[in-house]
mmCIF file of C-alpha atoms and ligand atoms in Angstrom:
data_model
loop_
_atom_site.group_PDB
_atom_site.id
_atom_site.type_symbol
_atom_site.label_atom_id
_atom_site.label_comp_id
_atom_site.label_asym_id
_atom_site.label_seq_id
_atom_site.Cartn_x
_atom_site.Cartn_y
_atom_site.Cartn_z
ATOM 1 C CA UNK A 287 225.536 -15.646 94.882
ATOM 2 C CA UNK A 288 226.182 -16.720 91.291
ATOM 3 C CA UNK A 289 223.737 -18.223 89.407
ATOM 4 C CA UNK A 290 225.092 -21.280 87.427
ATOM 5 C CA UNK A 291 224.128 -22.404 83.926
ATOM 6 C CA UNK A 292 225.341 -25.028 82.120
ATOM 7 C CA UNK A 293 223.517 -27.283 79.315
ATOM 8 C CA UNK A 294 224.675 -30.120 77.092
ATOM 9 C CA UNK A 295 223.447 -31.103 74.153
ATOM 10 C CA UNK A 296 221.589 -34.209 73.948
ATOM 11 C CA UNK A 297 223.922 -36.406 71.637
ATOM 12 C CA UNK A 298 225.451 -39.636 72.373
ATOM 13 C CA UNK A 299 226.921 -40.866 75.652
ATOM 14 C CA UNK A 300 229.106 -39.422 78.063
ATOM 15 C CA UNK A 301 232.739 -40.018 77.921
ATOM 16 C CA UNK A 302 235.209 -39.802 80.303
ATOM 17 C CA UNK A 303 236.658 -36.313 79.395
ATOM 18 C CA UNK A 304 232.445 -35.321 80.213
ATOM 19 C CA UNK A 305 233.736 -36.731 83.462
ATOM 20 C CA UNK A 306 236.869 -35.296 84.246
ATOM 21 C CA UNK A 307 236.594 -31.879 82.398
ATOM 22 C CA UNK A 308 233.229 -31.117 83.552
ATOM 23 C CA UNK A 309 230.953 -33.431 85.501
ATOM 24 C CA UNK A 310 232.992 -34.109 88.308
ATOM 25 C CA UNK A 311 233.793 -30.307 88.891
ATOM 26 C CA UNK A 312 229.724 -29.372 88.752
ATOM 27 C CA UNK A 313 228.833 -31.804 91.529
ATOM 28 C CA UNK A 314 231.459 -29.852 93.554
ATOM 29 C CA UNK A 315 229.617 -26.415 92.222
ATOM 30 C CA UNK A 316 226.079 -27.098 92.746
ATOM 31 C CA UNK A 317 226.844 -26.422 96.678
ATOM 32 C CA UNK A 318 228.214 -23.403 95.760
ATOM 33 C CA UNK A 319 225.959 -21.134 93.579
ATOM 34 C CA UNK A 320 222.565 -22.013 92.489
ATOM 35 C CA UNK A 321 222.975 -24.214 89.771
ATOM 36 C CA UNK A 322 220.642 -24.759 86.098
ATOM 37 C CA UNK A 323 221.801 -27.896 84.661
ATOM 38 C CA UNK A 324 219.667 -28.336 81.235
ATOM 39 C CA UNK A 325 219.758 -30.885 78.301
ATOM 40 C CA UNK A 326 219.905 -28.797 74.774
ATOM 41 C CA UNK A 327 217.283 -30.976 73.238
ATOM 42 C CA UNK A 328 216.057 -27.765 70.576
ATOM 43 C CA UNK A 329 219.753 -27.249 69.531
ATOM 44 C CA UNK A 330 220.128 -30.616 69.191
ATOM 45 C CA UNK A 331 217.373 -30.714 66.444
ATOM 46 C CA UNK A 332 219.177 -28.476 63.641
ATOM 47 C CA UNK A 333 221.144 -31.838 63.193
ATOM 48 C CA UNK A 334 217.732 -33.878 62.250
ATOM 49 C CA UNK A 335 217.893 -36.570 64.708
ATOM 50 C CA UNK A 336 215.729 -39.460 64.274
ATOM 51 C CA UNK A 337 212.788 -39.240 66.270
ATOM 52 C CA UNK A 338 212.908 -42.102 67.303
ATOM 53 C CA UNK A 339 216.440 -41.513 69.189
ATOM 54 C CA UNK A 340 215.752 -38.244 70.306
ATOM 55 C CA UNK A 341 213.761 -39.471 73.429
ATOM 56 C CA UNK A 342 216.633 -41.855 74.441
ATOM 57 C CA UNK A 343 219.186 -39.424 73.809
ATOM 58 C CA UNK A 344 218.031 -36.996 76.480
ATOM 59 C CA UNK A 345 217.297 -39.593 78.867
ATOM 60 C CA UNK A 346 220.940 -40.655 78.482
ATOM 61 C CA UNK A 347 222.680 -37.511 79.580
ATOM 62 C CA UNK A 348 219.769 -36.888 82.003
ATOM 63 C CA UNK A 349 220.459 -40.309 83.458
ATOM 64 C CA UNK A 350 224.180 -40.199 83.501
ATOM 65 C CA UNK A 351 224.096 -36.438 85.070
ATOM 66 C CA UNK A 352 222.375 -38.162 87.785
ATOM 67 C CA UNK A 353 224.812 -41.399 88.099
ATOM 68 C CA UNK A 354 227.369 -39.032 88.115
ATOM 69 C CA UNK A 355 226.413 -37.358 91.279
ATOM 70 C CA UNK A 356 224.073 -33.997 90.144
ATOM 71 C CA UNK A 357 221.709 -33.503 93.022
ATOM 72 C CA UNK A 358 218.216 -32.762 91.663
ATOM 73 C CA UNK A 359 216.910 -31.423 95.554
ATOM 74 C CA UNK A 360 220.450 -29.171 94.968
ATOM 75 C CA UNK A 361 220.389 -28.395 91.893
ATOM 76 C CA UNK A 362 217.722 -27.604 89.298
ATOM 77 C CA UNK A 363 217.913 -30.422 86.310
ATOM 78 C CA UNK A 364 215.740 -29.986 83.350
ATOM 79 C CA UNK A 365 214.924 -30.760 79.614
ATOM 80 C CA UNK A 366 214.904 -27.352 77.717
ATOM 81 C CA UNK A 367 212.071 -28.256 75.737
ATOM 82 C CA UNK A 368 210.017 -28.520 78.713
ATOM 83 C CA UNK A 369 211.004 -24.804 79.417
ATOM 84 C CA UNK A 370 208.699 -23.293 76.645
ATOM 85 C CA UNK A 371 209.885 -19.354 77.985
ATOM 86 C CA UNK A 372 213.336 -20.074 76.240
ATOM 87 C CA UNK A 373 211.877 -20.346 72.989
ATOM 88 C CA UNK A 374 210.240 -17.351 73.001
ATOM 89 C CA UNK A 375 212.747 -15.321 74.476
ATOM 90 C CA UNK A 376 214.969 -16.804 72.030
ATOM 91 C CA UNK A 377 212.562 -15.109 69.548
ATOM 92 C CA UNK A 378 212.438 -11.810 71.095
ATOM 93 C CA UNK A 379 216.568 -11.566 71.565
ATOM 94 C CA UNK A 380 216.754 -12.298 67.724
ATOM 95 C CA UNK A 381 214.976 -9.553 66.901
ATOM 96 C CA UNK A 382 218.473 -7.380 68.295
ATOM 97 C CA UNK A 383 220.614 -10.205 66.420
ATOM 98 C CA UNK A 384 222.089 -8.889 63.164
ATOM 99 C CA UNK A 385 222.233 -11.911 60.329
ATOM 100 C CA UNK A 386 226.123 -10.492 59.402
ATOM 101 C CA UNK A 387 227.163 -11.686 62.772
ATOM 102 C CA UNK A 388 225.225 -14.520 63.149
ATOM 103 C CA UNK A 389 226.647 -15.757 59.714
ATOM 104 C CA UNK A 390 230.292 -14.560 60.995
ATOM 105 C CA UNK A 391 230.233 -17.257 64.067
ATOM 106 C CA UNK A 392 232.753 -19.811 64.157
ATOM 107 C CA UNK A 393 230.645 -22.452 64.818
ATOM 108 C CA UNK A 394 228.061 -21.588 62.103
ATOM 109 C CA UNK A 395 231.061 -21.813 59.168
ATOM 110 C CA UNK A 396 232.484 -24.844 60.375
ATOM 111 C CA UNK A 397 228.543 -25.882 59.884
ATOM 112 C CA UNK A 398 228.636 -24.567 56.801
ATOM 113 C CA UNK A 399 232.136 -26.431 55.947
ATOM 114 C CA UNK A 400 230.907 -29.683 56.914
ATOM 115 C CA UNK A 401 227.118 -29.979 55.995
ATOM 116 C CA UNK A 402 226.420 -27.666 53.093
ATOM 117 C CA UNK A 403 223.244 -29.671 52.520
ATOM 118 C CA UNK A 404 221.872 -28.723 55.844
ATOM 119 C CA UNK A 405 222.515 -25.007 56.329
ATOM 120 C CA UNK A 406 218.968 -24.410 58.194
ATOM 121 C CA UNK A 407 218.107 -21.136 60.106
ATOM 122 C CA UNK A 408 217.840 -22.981 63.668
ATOM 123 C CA UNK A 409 221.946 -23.653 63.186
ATOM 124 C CA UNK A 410 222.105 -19.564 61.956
ATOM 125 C CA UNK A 411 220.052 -18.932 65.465
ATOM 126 C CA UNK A 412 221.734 -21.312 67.272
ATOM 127 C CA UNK A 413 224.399 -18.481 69.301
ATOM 128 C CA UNK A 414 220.624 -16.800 69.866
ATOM 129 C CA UNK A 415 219.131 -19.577 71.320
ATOM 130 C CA UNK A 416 221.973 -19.833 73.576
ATOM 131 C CA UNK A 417 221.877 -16.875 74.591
ATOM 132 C CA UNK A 418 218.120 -17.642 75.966
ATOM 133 C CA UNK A 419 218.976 -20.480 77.632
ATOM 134 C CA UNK A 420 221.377 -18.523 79.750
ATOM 135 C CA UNK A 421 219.427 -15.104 79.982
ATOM 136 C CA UNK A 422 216.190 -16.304 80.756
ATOM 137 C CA UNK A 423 217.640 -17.468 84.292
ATOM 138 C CA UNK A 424 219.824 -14.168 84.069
ATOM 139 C CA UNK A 425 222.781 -16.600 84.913
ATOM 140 C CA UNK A 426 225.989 -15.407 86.038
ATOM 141 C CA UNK A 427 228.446 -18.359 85.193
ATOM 142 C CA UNK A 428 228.710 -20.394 82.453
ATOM 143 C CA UNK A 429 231.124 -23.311 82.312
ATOM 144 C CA UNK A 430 232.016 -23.726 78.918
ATOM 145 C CA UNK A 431 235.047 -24.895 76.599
ATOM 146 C CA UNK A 432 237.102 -23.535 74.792
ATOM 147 C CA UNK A 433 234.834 -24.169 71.538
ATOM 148 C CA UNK A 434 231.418 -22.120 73.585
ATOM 149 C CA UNK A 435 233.521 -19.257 74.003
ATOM 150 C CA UNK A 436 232.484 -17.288 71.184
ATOM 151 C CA UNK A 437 229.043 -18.252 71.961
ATOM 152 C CA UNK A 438 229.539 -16.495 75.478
ATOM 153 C CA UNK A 439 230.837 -13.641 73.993
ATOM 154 C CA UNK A 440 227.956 -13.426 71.824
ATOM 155 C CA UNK A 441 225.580 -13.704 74.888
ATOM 156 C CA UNK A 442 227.331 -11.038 76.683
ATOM 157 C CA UNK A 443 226.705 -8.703 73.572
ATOM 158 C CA UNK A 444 223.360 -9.400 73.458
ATOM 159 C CA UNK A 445 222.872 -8.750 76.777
ATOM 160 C CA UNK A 446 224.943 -5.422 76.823
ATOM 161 C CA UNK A 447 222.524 -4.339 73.578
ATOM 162 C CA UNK A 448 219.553 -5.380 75.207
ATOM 163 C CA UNK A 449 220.141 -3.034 77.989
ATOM 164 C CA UNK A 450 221.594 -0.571 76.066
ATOM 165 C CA UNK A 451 218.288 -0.392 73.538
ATOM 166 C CA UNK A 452 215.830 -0.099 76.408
ATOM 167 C CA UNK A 453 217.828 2.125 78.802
ATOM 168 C CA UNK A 454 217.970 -0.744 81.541
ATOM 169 C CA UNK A 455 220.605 -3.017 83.813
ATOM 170 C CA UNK A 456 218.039 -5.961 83.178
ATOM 171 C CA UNK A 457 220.583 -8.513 81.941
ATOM 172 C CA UNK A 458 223.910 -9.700 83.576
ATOM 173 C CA UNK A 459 227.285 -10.008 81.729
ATOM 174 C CA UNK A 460 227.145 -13.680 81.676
ATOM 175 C CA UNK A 461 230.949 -14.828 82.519
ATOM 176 C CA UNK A 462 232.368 -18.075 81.902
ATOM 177 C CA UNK A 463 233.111 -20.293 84.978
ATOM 178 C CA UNK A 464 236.472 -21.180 85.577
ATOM 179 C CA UNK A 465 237.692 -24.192 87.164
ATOM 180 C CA UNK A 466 240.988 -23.438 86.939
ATOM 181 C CA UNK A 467 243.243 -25.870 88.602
ATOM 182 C CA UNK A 468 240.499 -28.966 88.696
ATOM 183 C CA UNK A 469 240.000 -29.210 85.312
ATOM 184 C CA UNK A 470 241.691 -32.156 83.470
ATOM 185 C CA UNK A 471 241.406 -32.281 79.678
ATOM 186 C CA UNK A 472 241.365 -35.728 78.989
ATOM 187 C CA UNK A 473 243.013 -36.827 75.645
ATOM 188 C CA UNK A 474 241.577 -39.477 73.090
ATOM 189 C CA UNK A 475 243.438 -43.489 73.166
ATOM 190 C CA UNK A 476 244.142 -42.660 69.272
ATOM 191 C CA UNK A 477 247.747 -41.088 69.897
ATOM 192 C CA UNK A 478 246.294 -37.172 69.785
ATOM 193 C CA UNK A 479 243.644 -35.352 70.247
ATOM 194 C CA UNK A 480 240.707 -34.874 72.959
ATOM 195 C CA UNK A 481 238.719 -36.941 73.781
ATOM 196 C CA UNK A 482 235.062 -36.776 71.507
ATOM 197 C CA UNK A 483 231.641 -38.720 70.714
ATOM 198 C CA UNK A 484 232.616 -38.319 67.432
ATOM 199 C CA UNK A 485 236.150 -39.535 66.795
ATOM 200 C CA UNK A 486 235.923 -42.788 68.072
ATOM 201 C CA UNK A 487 238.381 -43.052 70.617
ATOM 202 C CA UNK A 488 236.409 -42.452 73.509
ATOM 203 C CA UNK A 489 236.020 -44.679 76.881
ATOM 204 C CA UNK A 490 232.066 -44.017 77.735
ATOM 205 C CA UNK A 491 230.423 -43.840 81.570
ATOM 206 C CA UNK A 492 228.674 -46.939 80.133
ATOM 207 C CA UNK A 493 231.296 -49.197 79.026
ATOM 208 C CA UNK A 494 231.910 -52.860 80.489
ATOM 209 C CA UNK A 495 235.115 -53.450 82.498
ATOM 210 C CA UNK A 496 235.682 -55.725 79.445
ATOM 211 C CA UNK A 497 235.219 -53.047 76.731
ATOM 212 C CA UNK A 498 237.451 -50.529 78.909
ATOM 213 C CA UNK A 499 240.190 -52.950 79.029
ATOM 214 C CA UNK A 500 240.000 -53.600 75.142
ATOM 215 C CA UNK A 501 240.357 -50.041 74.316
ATOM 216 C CA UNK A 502 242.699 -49.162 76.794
ATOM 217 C CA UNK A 503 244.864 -51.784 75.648
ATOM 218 C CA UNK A 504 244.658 -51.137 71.719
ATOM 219 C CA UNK A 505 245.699 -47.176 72.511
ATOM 220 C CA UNK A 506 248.110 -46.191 70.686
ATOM 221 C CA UNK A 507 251.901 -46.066 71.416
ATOM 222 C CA UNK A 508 255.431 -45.301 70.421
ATOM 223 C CA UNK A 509 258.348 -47.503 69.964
ATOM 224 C CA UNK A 510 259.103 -47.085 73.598
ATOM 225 C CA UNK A 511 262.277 -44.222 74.950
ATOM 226 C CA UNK A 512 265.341 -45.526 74.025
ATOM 227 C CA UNK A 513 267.540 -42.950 75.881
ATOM 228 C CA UNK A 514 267.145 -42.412 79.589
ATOM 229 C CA UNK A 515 265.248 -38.854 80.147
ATOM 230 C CA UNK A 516 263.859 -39.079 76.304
ATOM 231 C CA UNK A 517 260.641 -36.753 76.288
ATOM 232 C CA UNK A 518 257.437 -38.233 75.768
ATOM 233 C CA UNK A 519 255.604 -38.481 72.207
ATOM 234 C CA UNK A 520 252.280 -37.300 72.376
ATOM 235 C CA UNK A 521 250.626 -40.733 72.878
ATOM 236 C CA UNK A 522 252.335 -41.476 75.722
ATOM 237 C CA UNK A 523 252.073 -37.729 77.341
ATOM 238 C CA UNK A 524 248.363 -38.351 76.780
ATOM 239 C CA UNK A 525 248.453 -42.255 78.307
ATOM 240 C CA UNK A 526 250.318 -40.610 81.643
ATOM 241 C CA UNK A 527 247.343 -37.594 81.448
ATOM 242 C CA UNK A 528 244.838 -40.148 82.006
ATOM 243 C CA UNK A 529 247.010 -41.891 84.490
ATOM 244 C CA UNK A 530 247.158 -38.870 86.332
ATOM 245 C CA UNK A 531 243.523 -38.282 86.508
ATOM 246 C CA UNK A 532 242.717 -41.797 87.534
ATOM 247 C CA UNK A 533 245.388 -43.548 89.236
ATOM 248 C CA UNK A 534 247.297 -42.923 93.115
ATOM 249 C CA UNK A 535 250.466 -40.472 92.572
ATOM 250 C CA UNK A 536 252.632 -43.519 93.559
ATOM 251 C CA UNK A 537 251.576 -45.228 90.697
ATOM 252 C CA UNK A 538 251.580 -42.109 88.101
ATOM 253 C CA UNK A 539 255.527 -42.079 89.823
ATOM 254 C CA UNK A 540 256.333 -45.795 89.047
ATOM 255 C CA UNK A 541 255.600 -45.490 85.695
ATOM 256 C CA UNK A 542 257.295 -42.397 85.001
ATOM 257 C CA UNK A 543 260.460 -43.339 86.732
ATOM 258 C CA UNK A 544 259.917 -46.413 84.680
ATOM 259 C CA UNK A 545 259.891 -44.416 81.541
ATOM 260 C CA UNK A 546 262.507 -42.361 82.217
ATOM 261 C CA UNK A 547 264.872 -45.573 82.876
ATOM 262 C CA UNK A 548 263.342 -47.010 79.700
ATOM 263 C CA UNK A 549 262.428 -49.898 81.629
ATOM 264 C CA UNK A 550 259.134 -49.274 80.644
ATOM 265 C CA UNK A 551 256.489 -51.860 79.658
ATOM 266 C CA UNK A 552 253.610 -50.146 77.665
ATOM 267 C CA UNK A 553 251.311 -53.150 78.394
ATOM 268 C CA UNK A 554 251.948 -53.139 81.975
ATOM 269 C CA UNK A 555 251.519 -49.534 82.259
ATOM 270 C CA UNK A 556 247.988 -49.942 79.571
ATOM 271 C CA UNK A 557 246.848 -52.851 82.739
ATOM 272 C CA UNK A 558 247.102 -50.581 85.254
ATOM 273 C CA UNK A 559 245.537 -48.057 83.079
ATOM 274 C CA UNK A 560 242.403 -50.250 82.358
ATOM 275 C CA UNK A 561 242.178 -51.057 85.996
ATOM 276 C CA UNK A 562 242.152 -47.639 87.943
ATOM 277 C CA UNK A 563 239.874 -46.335 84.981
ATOM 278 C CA UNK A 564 237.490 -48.773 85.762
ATOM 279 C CA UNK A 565 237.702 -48.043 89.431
ATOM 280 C CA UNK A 566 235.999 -44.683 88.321
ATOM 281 C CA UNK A 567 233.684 -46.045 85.924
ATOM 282 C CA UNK A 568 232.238 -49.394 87.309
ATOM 283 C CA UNK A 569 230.549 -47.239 90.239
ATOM 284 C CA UNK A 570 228.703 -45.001 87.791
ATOM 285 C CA UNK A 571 228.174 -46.800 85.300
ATOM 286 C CA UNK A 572 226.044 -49.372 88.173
ATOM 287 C CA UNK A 573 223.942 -46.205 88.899
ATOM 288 C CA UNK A 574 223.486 -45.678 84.964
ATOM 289 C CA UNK A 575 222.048 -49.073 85.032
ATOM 290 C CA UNK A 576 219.864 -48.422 88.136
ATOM 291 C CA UNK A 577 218.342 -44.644 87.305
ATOM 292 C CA UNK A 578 217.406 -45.969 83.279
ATOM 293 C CA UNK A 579 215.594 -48.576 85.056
ATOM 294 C CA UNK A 580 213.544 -46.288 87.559
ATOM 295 C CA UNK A 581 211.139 -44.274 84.705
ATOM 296 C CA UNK A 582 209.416 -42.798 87.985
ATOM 297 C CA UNK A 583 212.091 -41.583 89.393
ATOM 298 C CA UNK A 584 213.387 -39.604 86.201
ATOM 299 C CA UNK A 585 209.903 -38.700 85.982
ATOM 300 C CA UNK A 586 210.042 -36.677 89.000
ATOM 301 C CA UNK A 587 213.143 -35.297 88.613
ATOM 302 C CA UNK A 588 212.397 -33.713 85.593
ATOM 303 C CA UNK A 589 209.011 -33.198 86.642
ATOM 304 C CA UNK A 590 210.489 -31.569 89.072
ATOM 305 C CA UNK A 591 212.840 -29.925 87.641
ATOM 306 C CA UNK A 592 210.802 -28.448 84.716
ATOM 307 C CA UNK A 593 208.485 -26.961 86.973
ATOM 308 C CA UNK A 594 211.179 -24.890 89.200
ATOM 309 C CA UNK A 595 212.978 -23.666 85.773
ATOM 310 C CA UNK A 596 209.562 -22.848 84.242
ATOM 311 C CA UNK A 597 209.375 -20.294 87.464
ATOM 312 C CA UNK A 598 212.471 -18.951 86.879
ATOM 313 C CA UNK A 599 212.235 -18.323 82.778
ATOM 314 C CA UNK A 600 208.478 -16.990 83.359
ATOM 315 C CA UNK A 601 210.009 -14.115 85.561
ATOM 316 C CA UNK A 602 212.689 -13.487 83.346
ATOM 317 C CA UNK A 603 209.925 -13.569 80.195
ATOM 318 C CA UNK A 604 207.723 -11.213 81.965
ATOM 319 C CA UNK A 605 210.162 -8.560 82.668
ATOM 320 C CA UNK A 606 211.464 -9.002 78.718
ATOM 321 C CA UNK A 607 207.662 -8.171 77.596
ATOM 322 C CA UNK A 608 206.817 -5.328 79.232
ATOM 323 C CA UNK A 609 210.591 -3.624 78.836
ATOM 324 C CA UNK A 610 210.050 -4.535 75.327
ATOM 325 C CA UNK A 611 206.486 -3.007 75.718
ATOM 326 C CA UNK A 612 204.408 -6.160 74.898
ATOM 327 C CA UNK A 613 201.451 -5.150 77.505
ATOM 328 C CA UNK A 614 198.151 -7.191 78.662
ATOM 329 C CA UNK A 615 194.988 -6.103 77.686
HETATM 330 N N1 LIG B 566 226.191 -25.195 72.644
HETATM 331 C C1 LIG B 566 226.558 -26.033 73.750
HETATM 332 C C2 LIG B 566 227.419 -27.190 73.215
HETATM 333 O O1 LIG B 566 227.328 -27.533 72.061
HETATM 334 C C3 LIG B 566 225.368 -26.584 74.453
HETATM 335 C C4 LIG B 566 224.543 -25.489 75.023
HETATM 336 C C5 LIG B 566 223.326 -25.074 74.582
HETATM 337 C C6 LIG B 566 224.888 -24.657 76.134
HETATM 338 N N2 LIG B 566 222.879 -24.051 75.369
HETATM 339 C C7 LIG B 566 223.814 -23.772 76.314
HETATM 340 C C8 LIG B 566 226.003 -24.594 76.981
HETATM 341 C C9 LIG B 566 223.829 -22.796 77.328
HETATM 342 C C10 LIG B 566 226.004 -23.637 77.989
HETATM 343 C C11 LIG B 566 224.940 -22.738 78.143
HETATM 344 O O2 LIG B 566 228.181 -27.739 73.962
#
């Protein structure tokens, strides 16, 4: 059976690309492999959050995992930080990590790009420190997008040199999970684009019916077709890609046939919108409101949680040590 590992990191809220493109498919996995689901609070750190937010931050995603159907008796939930064993393997595993390819990573330059006030070693370690998070439960599977690949790929190479160093199969080629068919990208309201935490033109698990319906009706649009059969502007495409992931077929067909008659009415198609998104959001977003309440209950679950993964890493950490040939006295 594959063993499942998939973390977030712990900033902002979840949107509903989270949903579509990954959430929804994992409560459909954890019956079928044995699932980690973590919360990235160490990588989250080489940003400098406030302390003060950092707390809240994880109990967010923690709490919205939950709302949005992750099984803590299925699946094993935890906060990374509580999982001490990753930070030291993270430390062993960069000892095999050459600087020249950390610096080469995609991610790290972009870093660089876009913060070169805050070029710190944790971001430099950062594809290392992945790479424990998913060894030290010698996991299978990885969901990821397309931006994690090259992380992956890193992983898998420090996995392969691992073994290769110390003459042993220990590690697995960690492959990337692949929902294929089920997953939706969901585009931003802003006319292009994905949907992101950071661009502002996302629709978040914890928005109002009121807020949803005042995004969804400032979107973005077009003019409107003015031929029969015109093709769609991206906008629009991405308006009808939401549709599709939220609303019946018959209505994803009325609209299009209404489009393609240019009898279209963005702001009746931008109502409908608002409403079948909501029908997927009010639900969870009522959990949200009932898990942040219950402090015991998210007590226990990553109580819980911690402890199970904590088993897990120590076996993995153990092995590491004495292939490595760090023996007890
Ligand atoms: N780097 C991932 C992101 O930014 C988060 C992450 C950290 C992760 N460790 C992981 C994802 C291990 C998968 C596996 O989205």
């Amino acid at each position: 059976m594959d063993i499942v590992l998939s973390g977030i990191r712990s900033t902002g809220q979840l949107h509903l690309g989270n949903y579509f493109g990954s959430l929804r498919n994992f409560v459909k996995m954890q019956h079928d492999a044995r699932c980690f689901f973590f919360i990235a609070d160490y990588h989250s750190l080489t940003t400098h959050p406030d302390p003060k937010m950092l707390h809240g931050n994880v109990k967010n995603v923690l709490t919205e995992y939950l709302a949005a159907g992750l099984d803590p008796e299925v699946a094993t939930i935890y906060v990374q930080s509580d999982v001490p064993q990753i930070a030291e393997l993270s430390l062993l595993l960069s000892m095999h990590a050459y600087v020249g390819e950390l610096e080469r990573t995609a991610s790290f330059k972009e870093k660089i790009r876009k913060h070169p006030d805050n070029i710190n070693a944790g971001l430099l370690n950062y594809p290392v420190l992945m790479a424990a998070d998913i060894l030290i439960h010698r996991a299978t599977r990885v969901p990821v997008g397309k931006d994690q690949e090259q992380h992956l790929e890193m992983t898998r190479r420090f996995a392969r040199r691992f073994n290769q160093m110390y003459g042993v199969e220990y590690f697995p080629e960690s492959m990337p999970y692949n929902f294929g068919q089920e997953l939706v990208k969901i585009p931003g309201l802003d006319g292009s684009g994905k949907m992101g935490k950071s661009e502002g033109n996302g629709l978040f698990l914890v928005d109002s019916d009121e807020v949803i319906r005042k995004k969804v009706m400032r979107a973005v649009t077009d003019a409107g077709p003015t031929e029969p059969n015109t093709p769609m502007s991206e906008p629009i495409a991405n308006l009808f890609t939401i549709l599709k992931a939220v609303s019946s077929p018959d209505t994803v067909q009325y609209f299009t046939d209404k489009y393609n008659a240019c009898e279209i009415r963005y702001g009746d198609l931008k109502k409908q919108l608002a409403e079948d998104i909501i029908k997927v959001v009010a639900p969870i977003r009522e959990k949200i409101d009932a898990i942040k309440a219950d402090d015991k209950y998210l007590h226990e679950v990553v109580g819980d949680g911690g402890r199970r993964a904590r088993e897990s890493a120590s076996r993995t950490l153990a092995d590491v040590r004495e292939i490595m040939g760090i023996k007890p006295f």
